Each structure stands twice: as structure tokens, then as C-alpha cells.
Short mmCIF file of C-alpha atoms and ligand atoms in Angstrom, two decimals:
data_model
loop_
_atom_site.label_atom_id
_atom_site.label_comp_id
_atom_site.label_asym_id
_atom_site.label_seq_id
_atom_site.Cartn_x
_atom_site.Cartn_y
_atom_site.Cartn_z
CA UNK A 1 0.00 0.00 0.00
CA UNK A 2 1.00 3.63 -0.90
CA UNK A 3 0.52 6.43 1.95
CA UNK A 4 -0.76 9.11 -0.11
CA UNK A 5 1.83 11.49 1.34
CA UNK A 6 4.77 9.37 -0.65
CA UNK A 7 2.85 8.89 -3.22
CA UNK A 8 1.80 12.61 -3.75
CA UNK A 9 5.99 13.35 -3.83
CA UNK A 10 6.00 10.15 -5.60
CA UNK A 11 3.70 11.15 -8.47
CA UNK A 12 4.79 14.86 -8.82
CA UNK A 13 8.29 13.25 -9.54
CA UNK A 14 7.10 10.68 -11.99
CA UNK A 15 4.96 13.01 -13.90
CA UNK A 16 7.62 15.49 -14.42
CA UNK A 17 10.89 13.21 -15.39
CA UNK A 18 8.74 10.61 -16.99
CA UNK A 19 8.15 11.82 -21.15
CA UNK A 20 5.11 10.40 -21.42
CA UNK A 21 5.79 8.59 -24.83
CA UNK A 22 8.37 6.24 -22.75
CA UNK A 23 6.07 3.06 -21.47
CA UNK A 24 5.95 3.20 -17.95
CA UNK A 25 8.21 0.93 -15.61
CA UNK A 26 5.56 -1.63 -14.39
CA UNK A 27 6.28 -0.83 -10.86
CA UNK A 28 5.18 2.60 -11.82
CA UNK A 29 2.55 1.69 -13.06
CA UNK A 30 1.72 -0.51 -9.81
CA UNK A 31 1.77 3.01 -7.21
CA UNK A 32 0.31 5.57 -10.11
CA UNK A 33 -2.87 3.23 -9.98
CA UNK A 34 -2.73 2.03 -6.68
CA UNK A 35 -3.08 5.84 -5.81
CA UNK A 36 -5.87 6.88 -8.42
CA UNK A 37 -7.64 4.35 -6.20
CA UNK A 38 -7.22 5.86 -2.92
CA UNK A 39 -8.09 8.98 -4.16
CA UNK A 40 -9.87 9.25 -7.13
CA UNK A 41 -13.49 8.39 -8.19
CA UNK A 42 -14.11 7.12 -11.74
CA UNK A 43 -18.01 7.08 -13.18
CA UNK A 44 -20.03 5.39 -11.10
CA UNK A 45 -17.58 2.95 -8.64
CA UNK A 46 -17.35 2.44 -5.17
CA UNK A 47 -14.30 4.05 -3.31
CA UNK A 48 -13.91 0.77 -0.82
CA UNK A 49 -14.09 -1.90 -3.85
CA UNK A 50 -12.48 0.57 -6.54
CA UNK A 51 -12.71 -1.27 -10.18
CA UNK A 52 -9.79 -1.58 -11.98
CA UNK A 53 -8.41 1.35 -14.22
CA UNK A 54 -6.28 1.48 -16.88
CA UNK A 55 -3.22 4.14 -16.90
CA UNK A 56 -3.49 5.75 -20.39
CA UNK A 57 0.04 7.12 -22.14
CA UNK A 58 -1.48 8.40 -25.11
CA UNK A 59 -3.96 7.70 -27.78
CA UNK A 60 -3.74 8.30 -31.29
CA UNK A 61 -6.39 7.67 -34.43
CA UNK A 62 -8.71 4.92 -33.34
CA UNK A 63 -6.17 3.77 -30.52
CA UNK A 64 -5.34 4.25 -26.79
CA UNK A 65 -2.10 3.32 -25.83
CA UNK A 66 -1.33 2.47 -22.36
CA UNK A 67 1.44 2.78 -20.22
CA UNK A 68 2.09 -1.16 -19.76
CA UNK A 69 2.49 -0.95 -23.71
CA UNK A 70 -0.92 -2.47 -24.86
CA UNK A 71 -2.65 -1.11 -27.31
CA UNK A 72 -6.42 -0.75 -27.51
CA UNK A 73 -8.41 -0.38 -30.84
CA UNK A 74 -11.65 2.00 -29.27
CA UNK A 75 -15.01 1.25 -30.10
CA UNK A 76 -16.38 3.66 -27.52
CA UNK A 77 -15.26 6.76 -28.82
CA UNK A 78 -14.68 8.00 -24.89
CA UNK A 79 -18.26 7.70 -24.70
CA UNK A 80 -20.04 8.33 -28.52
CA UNK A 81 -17.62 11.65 -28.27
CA UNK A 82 -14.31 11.15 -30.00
CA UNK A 83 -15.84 11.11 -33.52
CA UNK A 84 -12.52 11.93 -35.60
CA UNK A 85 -10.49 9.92 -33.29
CA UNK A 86 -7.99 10.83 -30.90
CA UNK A 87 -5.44 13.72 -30.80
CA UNK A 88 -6.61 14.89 -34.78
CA UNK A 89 -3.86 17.40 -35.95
CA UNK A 90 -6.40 19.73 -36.66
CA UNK A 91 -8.05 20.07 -33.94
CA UNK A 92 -5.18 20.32 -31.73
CA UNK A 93 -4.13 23.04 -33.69
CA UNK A 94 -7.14 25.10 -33.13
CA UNK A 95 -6.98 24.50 -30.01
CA UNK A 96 -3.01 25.32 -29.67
CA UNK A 97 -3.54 28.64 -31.71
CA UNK A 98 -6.20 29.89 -29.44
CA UNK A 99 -4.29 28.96 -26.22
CA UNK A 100 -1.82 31.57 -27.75
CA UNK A 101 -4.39 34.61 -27.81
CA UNK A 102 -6.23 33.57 -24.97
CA UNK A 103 -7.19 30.13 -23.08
CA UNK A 104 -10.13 31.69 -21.67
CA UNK A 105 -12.22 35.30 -20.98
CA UNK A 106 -15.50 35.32 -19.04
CA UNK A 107 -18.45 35.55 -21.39
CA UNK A 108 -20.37 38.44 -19.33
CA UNK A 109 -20.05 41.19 -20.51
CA UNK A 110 -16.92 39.92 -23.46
CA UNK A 111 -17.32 37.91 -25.99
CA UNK A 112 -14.98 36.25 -28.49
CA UNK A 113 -14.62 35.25 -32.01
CA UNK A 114 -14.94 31.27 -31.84
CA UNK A 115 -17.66 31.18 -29.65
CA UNK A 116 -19.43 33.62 -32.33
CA UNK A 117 -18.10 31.57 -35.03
CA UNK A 118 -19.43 27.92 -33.61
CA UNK A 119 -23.18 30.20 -32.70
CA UNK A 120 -23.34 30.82 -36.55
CA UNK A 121 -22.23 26.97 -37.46
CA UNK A 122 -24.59 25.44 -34.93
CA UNK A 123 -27.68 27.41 -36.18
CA UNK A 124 -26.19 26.62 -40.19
CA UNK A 125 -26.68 22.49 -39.34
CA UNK A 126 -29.48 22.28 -37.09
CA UNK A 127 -32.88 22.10 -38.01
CA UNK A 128 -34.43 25.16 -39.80
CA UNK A 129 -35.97 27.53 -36.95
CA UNK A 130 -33.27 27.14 -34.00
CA UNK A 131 -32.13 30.42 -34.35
CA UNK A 132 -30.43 30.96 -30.39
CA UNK A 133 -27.42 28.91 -29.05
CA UNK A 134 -26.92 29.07 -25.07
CA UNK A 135 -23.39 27.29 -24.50
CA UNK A 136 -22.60 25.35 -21.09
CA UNK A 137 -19.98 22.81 -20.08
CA UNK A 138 -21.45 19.68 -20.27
CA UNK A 139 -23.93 17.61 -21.59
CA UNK A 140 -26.16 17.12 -18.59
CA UNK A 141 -25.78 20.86 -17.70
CA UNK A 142 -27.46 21.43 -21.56
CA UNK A 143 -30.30 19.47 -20.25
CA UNK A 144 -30.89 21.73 -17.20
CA UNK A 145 -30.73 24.83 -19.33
CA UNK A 146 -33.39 23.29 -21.90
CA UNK A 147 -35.29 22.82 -18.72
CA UNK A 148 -35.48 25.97 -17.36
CA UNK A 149 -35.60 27.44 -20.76
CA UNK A 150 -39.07 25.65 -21.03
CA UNK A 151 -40.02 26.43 -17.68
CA UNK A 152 -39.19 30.36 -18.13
CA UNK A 153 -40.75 30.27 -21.26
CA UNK A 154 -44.04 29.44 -19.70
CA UNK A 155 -44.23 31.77 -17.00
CA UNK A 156 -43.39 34.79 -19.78
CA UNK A 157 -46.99 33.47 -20.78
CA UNK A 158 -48.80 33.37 -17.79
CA UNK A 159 -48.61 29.95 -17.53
CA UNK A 160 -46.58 29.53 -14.44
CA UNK A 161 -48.27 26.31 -13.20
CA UNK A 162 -46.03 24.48 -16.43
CA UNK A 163 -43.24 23.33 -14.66
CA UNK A 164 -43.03 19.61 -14.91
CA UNK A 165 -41.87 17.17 -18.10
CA UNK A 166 -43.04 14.34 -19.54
CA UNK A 167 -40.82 11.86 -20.99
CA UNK A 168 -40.39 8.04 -22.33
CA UNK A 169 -39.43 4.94 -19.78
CA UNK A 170 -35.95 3.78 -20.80
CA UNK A 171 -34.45 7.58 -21.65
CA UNK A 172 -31.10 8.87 -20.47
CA UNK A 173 -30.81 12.81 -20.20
CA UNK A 174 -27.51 13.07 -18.04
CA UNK A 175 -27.09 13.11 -13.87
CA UNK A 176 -27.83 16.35 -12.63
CA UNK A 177 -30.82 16.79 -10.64
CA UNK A 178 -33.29 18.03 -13.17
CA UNK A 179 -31.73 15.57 -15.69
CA UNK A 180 -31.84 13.18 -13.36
CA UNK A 181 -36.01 13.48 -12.81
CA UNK A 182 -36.25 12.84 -16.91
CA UNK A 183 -34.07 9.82 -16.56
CA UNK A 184 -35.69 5.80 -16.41
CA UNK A 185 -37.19 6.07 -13.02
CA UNK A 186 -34.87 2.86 -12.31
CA UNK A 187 -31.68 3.60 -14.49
CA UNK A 188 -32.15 6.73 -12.80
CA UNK A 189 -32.42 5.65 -9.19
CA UNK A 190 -35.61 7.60 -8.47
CA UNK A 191 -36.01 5.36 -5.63
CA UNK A 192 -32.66 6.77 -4.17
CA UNK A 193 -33.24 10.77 -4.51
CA UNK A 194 -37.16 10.62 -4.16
CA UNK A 195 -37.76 13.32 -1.73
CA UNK A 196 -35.04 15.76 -3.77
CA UNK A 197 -36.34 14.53 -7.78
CA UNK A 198 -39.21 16.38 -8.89
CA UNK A 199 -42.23 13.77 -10.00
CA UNK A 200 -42.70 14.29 -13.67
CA UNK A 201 -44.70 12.21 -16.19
CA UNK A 202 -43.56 8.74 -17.86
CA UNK A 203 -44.35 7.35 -20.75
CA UNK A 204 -43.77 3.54 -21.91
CA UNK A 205 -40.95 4.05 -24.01
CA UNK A 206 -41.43 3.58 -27.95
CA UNK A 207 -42.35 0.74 -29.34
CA UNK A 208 -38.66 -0.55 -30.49
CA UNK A 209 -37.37 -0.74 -34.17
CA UNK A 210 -36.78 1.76 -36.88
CA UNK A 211 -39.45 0.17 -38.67
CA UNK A 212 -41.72 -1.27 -37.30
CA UNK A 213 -45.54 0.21 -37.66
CA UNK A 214 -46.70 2.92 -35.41
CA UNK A 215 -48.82 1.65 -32.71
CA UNK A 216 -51.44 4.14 -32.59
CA UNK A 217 -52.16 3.10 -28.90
CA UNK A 218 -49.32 4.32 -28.12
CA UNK A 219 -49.62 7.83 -29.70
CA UNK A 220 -53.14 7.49 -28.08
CA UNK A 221 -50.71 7.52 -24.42
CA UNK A 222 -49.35 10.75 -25.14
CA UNK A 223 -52.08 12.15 -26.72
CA UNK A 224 -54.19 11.34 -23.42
CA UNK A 225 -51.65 12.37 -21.03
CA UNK A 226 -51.55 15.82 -22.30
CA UNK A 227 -55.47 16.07 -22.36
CA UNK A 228 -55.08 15.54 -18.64
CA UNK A 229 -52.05 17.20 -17.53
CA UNK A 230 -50.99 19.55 -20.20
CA UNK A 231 -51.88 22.51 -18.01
CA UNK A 232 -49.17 21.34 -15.92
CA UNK A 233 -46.50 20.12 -18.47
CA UNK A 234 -44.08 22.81 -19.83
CA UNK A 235 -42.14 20.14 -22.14
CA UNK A 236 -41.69 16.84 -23.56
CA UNK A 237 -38.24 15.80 -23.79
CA UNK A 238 -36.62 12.57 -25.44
CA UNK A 239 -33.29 11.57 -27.27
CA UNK A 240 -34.88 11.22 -30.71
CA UNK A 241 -34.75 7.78 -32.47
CA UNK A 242 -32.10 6.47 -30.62
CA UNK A 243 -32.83 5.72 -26.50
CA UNK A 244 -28.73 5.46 -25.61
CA UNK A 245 -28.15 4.98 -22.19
CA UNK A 246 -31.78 3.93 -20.71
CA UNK A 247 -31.14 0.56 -23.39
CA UNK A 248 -29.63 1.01 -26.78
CA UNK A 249 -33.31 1.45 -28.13
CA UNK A 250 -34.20 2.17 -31.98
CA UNK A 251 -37.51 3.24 -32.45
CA UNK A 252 -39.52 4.68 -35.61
CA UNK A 253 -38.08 8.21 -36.39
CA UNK A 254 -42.45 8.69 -36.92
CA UNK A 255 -43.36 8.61 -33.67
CA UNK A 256 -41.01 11.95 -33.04
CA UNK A 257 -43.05 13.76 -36.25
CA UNK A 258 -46.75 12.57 -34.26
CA UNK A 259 -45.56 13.57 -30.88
CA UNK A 260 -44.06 17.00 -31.91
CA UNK A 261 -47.67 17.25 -33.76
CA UNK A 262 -49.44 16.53 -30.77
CA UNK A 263 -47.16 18.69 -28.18
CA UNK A 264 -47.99 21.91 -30.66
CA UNK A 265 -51.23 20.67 -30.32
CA UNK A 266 -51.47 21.01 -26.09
CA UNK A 267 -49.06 23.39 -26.04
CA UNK A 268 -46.13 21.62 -24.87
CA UNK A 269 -42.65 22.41 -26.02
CA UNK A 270 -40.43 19.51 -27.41
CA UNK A 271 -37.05 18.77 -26.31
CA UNK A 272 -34.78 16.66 -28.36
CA UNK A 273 -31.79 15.61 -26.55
CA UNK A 274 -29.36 15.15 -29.31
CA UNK A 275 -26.27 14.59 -26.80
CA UNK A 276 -25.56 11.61 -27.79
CA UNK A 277 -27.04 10.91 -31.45
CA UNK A 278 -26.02 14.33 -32.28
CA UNK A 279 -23.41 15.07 -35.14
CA UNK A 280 -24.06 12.77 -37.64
CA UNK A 281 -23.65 9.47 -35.48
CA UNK A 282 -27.40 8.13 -36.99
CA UNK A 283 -26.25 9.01 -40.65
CA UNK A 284 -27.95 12.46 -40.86
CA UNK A 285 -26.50 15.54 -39.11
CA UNK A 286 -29.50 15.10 -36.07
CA UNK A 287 -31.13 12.33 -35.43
CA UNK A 288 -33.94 14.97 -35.64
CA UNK A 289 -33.58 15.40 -39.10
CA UNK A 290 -35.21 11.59 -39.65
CA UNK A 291 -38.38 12.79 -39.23
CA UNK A 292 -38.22 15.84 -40.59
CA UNK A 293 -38.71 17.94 -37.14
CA UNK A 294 -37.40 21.20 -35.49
CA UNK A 295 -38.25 20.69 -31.59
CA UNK A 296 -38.52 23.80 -29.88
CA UNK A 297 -35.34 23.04 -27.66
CA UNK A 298 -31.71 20.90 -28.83
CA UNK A 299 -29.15 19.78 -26.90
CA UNK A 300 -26.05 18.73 -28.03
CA UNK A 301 -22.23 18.13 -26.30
CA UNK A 302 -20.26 15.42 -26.27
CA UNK A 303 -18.74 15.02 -30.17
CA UNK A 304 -19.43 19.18 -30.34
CA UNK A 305 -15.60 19.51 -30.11
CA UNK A 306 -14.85 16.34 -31.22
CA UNK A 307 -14.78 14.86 -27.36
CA UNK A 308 -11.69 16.88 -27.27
CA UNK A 309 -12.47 19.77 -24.41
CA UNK A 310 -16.30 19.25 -22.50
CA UNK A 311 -18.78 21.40 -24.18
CA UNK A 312 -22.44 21.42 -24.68
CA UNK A 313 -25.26 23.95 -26.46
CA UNK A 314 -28.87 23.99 -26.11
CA UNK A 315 -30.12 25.52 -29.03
CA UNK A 316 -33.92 27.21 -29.22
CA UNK A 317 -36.30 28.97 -31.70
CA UNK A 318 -37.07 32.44 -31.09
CA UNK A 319 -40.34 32.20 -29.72
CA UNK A 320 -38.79 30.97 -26.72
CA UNK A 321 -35.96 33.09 -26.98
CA UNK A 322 -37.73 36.00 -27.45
CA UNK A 323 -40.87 34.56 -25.16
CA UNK A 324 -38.22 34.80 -22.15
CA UNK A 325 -36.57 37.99 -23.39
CA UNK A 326 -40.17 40.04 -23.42
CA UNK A 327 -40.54 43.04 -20.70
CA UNK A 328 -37.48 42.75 -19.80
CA UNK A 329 -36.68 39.46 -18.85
CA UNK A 330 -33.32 37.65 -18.82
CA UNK A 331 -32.86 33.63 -18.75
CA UNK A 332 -31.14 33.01 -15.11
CA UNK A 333 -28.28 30.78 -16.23
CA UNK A 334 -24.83 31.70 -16.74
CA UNK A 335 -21.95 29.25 -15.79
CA UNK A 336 -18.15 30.64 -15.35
CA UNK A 337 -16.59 28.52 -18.60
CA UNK A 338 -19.63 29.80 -20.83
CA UNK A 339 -18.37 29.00 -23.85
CA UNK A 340 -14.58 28.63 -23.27
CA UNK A 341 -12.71 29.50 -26.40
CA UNK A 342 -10.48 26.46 -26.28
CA UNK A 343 -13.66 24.49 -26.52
CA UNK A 344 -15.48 26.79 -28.82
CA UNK A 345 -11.91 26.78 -31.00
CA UNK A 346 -12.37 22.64 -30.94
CA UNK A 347 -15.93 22.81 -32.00
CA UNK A 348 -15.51 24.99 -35.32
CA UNK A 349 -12.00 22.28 -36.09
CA UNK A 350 -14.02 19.47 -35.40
CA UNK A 351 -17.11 20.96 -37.33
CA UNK A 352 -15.15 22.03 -40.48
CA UNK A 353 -13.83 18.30 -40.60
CA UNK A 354 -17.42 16.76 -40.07
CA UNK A 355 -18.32 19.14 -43.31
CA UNK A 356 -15.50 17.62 -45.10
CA UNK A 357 -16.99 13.95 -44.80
CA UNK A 358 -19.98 12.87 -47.15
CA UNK A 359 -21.27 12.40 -44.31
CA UNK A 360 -24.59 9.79 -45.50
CA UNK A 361 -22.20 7.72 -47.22
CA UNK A 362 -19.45 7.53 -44.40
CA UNK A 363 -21.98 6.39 -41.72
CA UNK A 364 -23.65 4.14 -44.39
CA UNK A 365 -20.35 2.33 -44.98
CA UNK A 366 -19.92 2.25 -41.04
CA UNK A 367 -23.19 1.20 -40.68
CA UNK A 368 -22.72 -2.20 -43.18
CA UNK A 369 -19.43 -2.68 -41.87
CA UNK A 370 -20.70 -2.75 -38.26
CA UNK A 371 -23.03 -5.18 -39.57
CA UNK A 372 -20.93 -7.61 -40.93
CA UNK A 373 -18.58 -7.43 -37.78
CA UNK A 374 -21.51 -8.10 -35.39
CA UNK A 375 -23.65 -10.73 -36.98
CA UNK A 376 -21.76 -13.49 -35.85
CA UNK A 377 -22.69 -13.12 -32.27
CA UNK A 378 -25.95 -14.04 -33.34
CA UNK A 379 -25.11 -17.74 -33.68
CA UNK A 380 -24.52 -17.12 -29.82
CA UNK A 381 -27.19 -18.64 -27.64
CA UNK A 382 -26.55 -16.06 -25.16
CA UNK A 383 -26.97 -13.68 -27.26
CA UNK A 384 -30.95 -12.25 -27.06
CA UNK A 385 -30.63 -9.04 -30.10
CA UNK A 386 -27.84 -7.83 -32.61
CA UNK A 387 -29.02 -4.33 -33.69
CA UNK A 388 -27.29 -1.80 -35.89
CA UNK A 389 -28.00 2.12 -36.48
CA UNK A 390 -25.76 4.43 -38.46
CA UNK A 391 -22.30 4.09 -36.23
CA UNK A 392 -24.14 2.35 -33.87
CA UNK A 393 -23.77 -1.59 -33.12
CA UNK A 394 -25.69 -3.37 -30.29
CA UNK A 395 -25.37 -6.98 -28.66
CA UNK A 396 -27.80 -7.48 -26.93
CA UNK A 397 -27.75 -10.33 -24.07
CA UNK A 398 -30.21 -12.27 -22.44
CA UNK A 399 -28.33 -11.80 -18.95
CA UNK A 400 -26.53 -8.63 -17.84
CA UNK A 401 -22.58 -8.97 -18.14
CA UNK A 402 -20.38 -8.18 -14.84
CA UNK A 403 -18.36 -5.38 -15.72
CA UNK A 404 -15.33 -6.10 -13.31
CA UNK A 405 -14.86 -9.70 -14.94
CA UNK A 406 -15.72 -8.72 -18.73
CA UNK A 407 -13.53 -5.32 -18.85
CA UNK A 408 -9.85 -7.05 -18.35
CA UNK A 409 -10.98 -9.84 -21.24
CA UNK A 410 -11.36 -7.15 -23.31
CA UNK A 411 -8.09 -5.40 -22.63
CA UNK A 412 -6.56 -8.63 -23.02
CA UNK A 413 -8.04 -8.82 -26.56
CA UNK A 414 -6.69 -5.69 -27.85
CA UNK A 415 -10.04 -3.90 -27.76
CA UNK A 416 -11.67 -0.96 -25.34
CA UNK A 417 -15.38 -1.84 -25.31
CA UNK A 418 -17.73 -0.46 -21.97
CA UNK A 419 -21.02 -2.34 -22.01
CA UNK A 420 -23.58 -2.17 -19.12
CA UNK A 421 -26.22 -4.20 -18.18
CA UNK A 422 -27.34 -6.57 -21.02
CA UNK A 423 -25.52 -4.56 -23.74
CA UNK A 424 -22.41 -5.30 -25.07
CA UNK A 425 -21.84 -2.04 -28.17
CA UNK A 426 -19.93 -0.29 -30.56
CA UNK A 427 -19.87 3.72 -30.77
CA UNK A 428 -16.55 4.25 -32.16
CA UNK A 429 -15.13 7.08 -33.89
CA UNK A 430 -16.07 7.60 -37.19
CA UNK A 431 -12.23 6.65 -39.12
CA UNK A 432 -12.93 2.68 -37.84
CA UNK A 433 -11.80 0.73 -40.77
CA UNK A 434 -13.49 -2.39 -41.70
CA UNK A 435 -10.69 -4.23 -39.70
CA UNK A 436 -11.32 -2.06 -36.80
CA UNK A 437 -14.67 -3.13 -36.62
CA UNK A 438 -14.01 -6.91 -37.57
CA UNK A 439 -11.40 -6.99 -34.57
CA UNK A 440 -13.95 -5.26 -32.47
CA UNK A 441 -16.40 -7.28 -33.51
CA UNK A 442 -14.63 -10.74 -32.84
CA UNK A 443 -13.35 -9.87 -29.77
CA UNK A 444 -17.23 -9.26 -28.73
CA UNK A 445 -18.07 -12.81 -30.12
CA UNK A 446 -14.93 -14.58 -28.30
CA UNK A 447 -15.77 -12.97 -24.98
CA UNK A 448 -19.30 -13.35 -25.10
CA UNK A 449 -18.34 -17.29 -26.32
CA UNK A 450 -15.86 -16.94 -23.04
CA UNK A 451 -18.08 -16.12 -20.56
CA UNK A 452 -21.53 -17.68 -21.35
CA UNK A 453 -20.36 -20.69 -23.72
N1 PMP B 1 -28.08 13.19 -22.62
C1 PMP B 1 -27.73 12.07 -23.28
C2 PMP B 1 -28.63 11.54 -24.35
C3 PMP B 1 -26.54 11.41 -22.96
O1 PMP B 1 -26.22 10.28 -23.61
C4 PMP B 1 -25.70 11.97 -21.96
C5 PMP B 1 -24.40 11.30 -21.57
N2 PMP B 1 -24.28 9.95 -21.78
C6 PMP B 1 -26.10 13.13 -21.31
C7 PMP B 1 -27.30 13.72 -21.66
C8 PMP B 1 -25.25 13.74 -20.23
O2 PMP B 1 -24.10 14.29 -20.77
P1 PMP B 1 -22.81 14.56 -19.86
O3 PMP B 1 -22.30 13.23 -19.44
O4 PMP B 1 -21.88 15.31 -20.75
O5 PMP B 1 -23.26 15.39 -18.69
#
């Protein structure tokens, strides 16, 4: 065991001599993550059974290198963000020629040229109508600044009483409080926070597949919610066609054109939380853009600066804009990083590249090729579902996996895959060769064929 006094000296000294292209004695190695675990928490783990973590050296293209010398080919994009893969030369030289004029200004009062730049992109690729771009630092953050936006919005129109949301079962809209009370109710561990999480209004989730026929019943659900509660609802708010998080879900891109019809309807505003899908990953620019839709509200973050510096917008129309803006009225948000420039300076790289790619036929080709890579787990008996979206693959298991015991076989295959729960998936950055995916994809089959049999 390290005491974290020696270890503090320890790691100060090792950072500095150590270039961090040189692999990493092993011993090294042994007290750098030895003390991550004594004081360090990583995404969801417990601080008395820490899980294992991997020291990264570098990564480069589709790979992260660590410091014990393996190599790992990503299919996770750092979580659906690293679309152009890692360390791109042009983004990190956006993002070194803005650190020369300035690293960061607060946006009261100043503004600065890529933040103004990235506003004028954003609006360019979204959905005709979102005219106003509200930047915050994360993804989750986006979600509580659609919600208030919503909620403002309504008490600009004398509708105060509209302060709660309704949603699907099975959605994922980030861990913040707010976000948190849009989440699954059991994904989201309503039980846990009940007396803090505002009560809002579920919905079964969407019938699954992208095309299967619309159940009318279940447009009849929404449509009788908001008959009864409408009054009471300032938004509806889902992550349109693709349900990430809350299940790896595909559903009918037409069920987002009939809800949006029936929220204009009641006068509910629509959300579409685009954090994830966002950026072309479904094969259009938004996953909005399926069905032909402009909700009132977007959110996007994550591959915004092409998962190289956190960032997130929320993106409205200008009656709600405006509808918060009349007699004088401001919208009460405003965090410190507001649009960093480093981040902003990311976003425009990482957007000019994404306007390079044919973008339609690059995810098509990713799509087939994820395909082909994942269709032999479905000779797999423990295998329930093999699913594919744009740069999205899903395996599906009848039995959830146990991430402690599953994570190291994937290491030791060469691969970085995260799955949770039942779902074992690809997300990976949009340069995966074919052989990225096949290796990917066989390492899923021989784990899977490990494990279960
Ligand atoms: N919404 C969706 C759809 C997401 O997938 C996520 C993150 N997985 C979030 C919101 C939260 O984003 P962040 O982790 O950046 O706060």
C-alpha cells in the first residue's frame, strides 16, 4: 500500500521526469494506480471496492495506448464523443492557436470570435428555426438549461403552473438533478433521490425498431396524457430515435413527427436531446432530421468539439428566446466557462472536418461494416438481439454482463469496449476501418463465447 503522502511526492516526480511517450516501468505503473484508487473516483464505482483502471500514455487515431504498452483499438469513442479519433492534428491546432491569444475570458459582458463563429455553425446544421445557441460545459448541464428554458418560457406566458416534463421509460438525459427526474425512473435511481427529484410524467418508451408500424395506442398515451395534464407540463423531452443509455433502443423516427404534432397541439414544447445521437452518429446531421422535425429546444455536447475539451449547447427557436426575453426578462443561467474559447476553437476544427466527410455515405459504410462485424454473435445462444444504427452496433444479451470480470478480457483482446447491463456495443469514432470493426467485432463474439459458452 501507498501512503498518499509518498505517493503525492511520488507522483509529482514521476509526472515530471517521466516523457510520457516512454512506457511506464511496471512498478510505476503498480503506485500511479494504486493511488488513483485511494483517491480518485471514476463514473459510477465504489471508493472501498475501486474497479480496476487502466493508466493511459497516449492515444492516437482509433487507438489508446497504455502505459504497460498495450494497445487498444476503441469502439467507444470516450463515450459516442471522439468522432474523428484521438489527438486529430487539426483540432489540436485550433486548439493550440487559441491557447496563444487567450485560453479563456469570461463571457459576461466579453465575448470572443470562436464562440461567435461555432453560434453561426450550430444554427447553419441544425434544423431550420433554432435560431439561439446558449453554450454550457457539459452535456447534462445542456439538459438543465433546456429545462429551465421551457419552464421560463411558460411563465413569460402566464402559464406559471407548467413546470413539470413528460418523458419516455428507458431515456437517459444526463445526472444532474433536473436531468436526473427525466431519466428511467430505475436507471435513474428515483427510488434513491425521491424526496429531492421532482415527480414528472412517464411514458412507456417507444415501441422498439426503426421500422416497425406505429402503434397508434401508443400515440393514443401521449395524446391522453396531455389532455389531462398539459396545463401542468411545460415540455416533452426525449433523445430522438435512438434511447442510448436507458437501453440502446431504436424506435420509428415517426413517432417523433406525431408527438411534436401533438405537443404543438397542447401546447407543450419539445425537447430533443441530441447529446448523444447528435453530429451525424445516426447518418444524418441530427437524429432529428429523420423525421423531418425542429423541436422547440436541442441539446447537443459530447462530439461538439470532437470529445476533445467538454462542451455542450442547447439551441432554441425564437419564440422561446424572445418569449423569455419580453418586458425585460433575462434567462437566469450563466456558468463561469460559458463557452470557453479552447472548446469553442475545438468545435468549429471538429465541425469544419465533419463538413469535409460525405457524411450519408461515411456512416452508411460504417453502418454495413458494423453489420458484418456483429452478426456473428448471433449464432450465440446467449446472445438475445444484434441491432445496428448508423455508427451504432448493439449486442444485446439475455443476462446482464459483470463489468469487473468482462472489462480485463477485453483489454486482453486488444479492444476498449464499456457495455452495461445486457448490452455489449460499438460507438466508435467515425475513421474505424473495416478491420477495426471486424477486430472489435470478434473480440465481442470470443468474450461473449468466453463467458456464457
Ligand atoms: N443526454 C444524453 C442523451 C446522454 O447520452 C448523456 C451522456 N451519456 C447526457 C445527456 C449527459 O451528458 P454529460 O455526461 O456530458 O453530462
Amino acid at each position: 500500500m501507498v501512503s498518499i503522502q509518498n505517493s503525492t511526492t511520488f507522483l509529482k516526480v514521476t509526472l515530471t521526469s517521466q516523457k510520457m511517450s516512454q512506457k511506464t516501468e511496471t512498478s510505476n505503473i503498480e503506485q500511479l494506480t494504486t493511488l488513483d484508487q485511494q483517491l480518485l473516483w471514476h463514473p459510477y464505482t465504489s471508493m472501498s471496492e475501486p474497479s480496476p483502471q487502466y493508466l493511459v500514455e497516449k492515444a492516437q487515431g482509433m487507438n489508446i495506448y497504455l502505459a504497460d504498452g498495450r494497445v487498444l483499438t476503441d469502439g467507444t469513442a470516450s463515450w459516442w464523443s471522439v468522432i474523428h479519433g484521438y489527438n486529430h492534428p487539426k483540432i489540436t491546432q485550433a486548439i493550440q492557436d487559441q491557447t496563444a491569444l487567450f485560453s479563456h475570458v469570461m463571457f459576461g459582458g466579453l465575448t470572443h470570435k470562436p464562440a461567435i463563429k461555432l453560434g453561426e455553425k450550430l444554427v447553419e446544421i441544425s434544423p431550420a428555426g433554432l435560431e439561439r445557441v446558449f453554450f454550457s460545459d457539459s452535456g447534462s448541464v445542456a439538459v438543465e438549461v433546456a429545462m429551465k428554458m421551457a419552464i421560463q418560457y411558460w411563465h413569460t406566458q402566464g402559464k406559471p403552473q407548467k413546470q413539470k416534463f413528460a418523458t419516455p421509460r428507458s431515456g437517459y438525459h444526463g445526472d444532474t438533478f433536473a436531468a436526473m427526474s427525466v431519466c428511467d425512473p430505475v436507471n435513474g435511481m428515483h427510488g434513491m433521490f425521491s424526496s429531492t427529484l421532482t415527480n414528472q410524467f412517464f411514458l412507456a418508451p417507444p415501441p422498439q425498431g426503426l421500422n416497425s408500424p406505429i402503434d397508434e395506442d401508443y400515440l393514443i398515451s401521449v395524446r391522453t396524457l396531455f389532455e389531462q395534464h398539459a396545463n401542468s407540463i411545460a415540455a416533452f423531452i426525449i433523445e430522438p430515435v435512438v434511447q442510448n443509455a436507458g437501453g440502446m433502443r431504436f424506435y420509428n423516427p415517426l413517432y417523433l413527427y406525431e408527438i411534436k404534432r401533438i405537443c404543438e397541439a397542447f401546447d407543450v414544447l419539445f425537447i430533443a436531446d441530441e447529446i448523444a445521437t447528435g453530429f451525424g452518429r445516426t447518418g444524418k446531421m441530427f437524429a432529428c432530421d429523420h423525421a423531418n422535425i425542429t423541436p422547440d429546444i436541442l441539446c447537443v455536447g459530447k462530439a461538439l468539439t470532437g470529445g476533445n475539451i467538454t462542451l455542450a449547447a442547447t439551441l432554441t427557436n425564437d419564440k422561446v428566446a424572445l418569449g423569455i426575453s419580453q418586458k425585460g426578462g433575462v434567462f437566469m443561467h450563466g456558468p463561469t466557462f460559458m463557452a470557453n474559447p479552447l472548446a469553442c476553437a475545438a468545435a468549429n476544427a471538429s465541425l469544419e472536418l465533419l463538413g469535409s466527410y460525405t457524411l450519408d455515405k461515411l456512416i452508411s459504410t460504417l453502418a454495413q461494416n458494423l453489420i458484418d462485424a456483429l452478426s456473428p454473435c448471433r449464432a450465440l445462444s446467449s446472445v438475445y438481439d444484434v441491432r445496428c444504427f448508423g455508427a451504432i452496433g448493439v449486442v444485446e444479451l439475455h443476462e446482464p454482463v459483470n463489468l469487473k470480470t468482462i472489462q480485463p478480457l477485453f483489454v486482453d483482446e486488444g479492444v476498449w469496449i464499456r457495455p452495461f447491463g445486457k448490452l455489449i456495443y460499438l460507438m466508435p469514432p467515425y475513421i474505424a476501418s473495416q478491420d477495426d470493426l471486424n477486430k472489435l467485432g470478434n473480440a465481442i463474439f470470443k468474450v461473449i463465447k468466453k463467458i456464457r459458452g
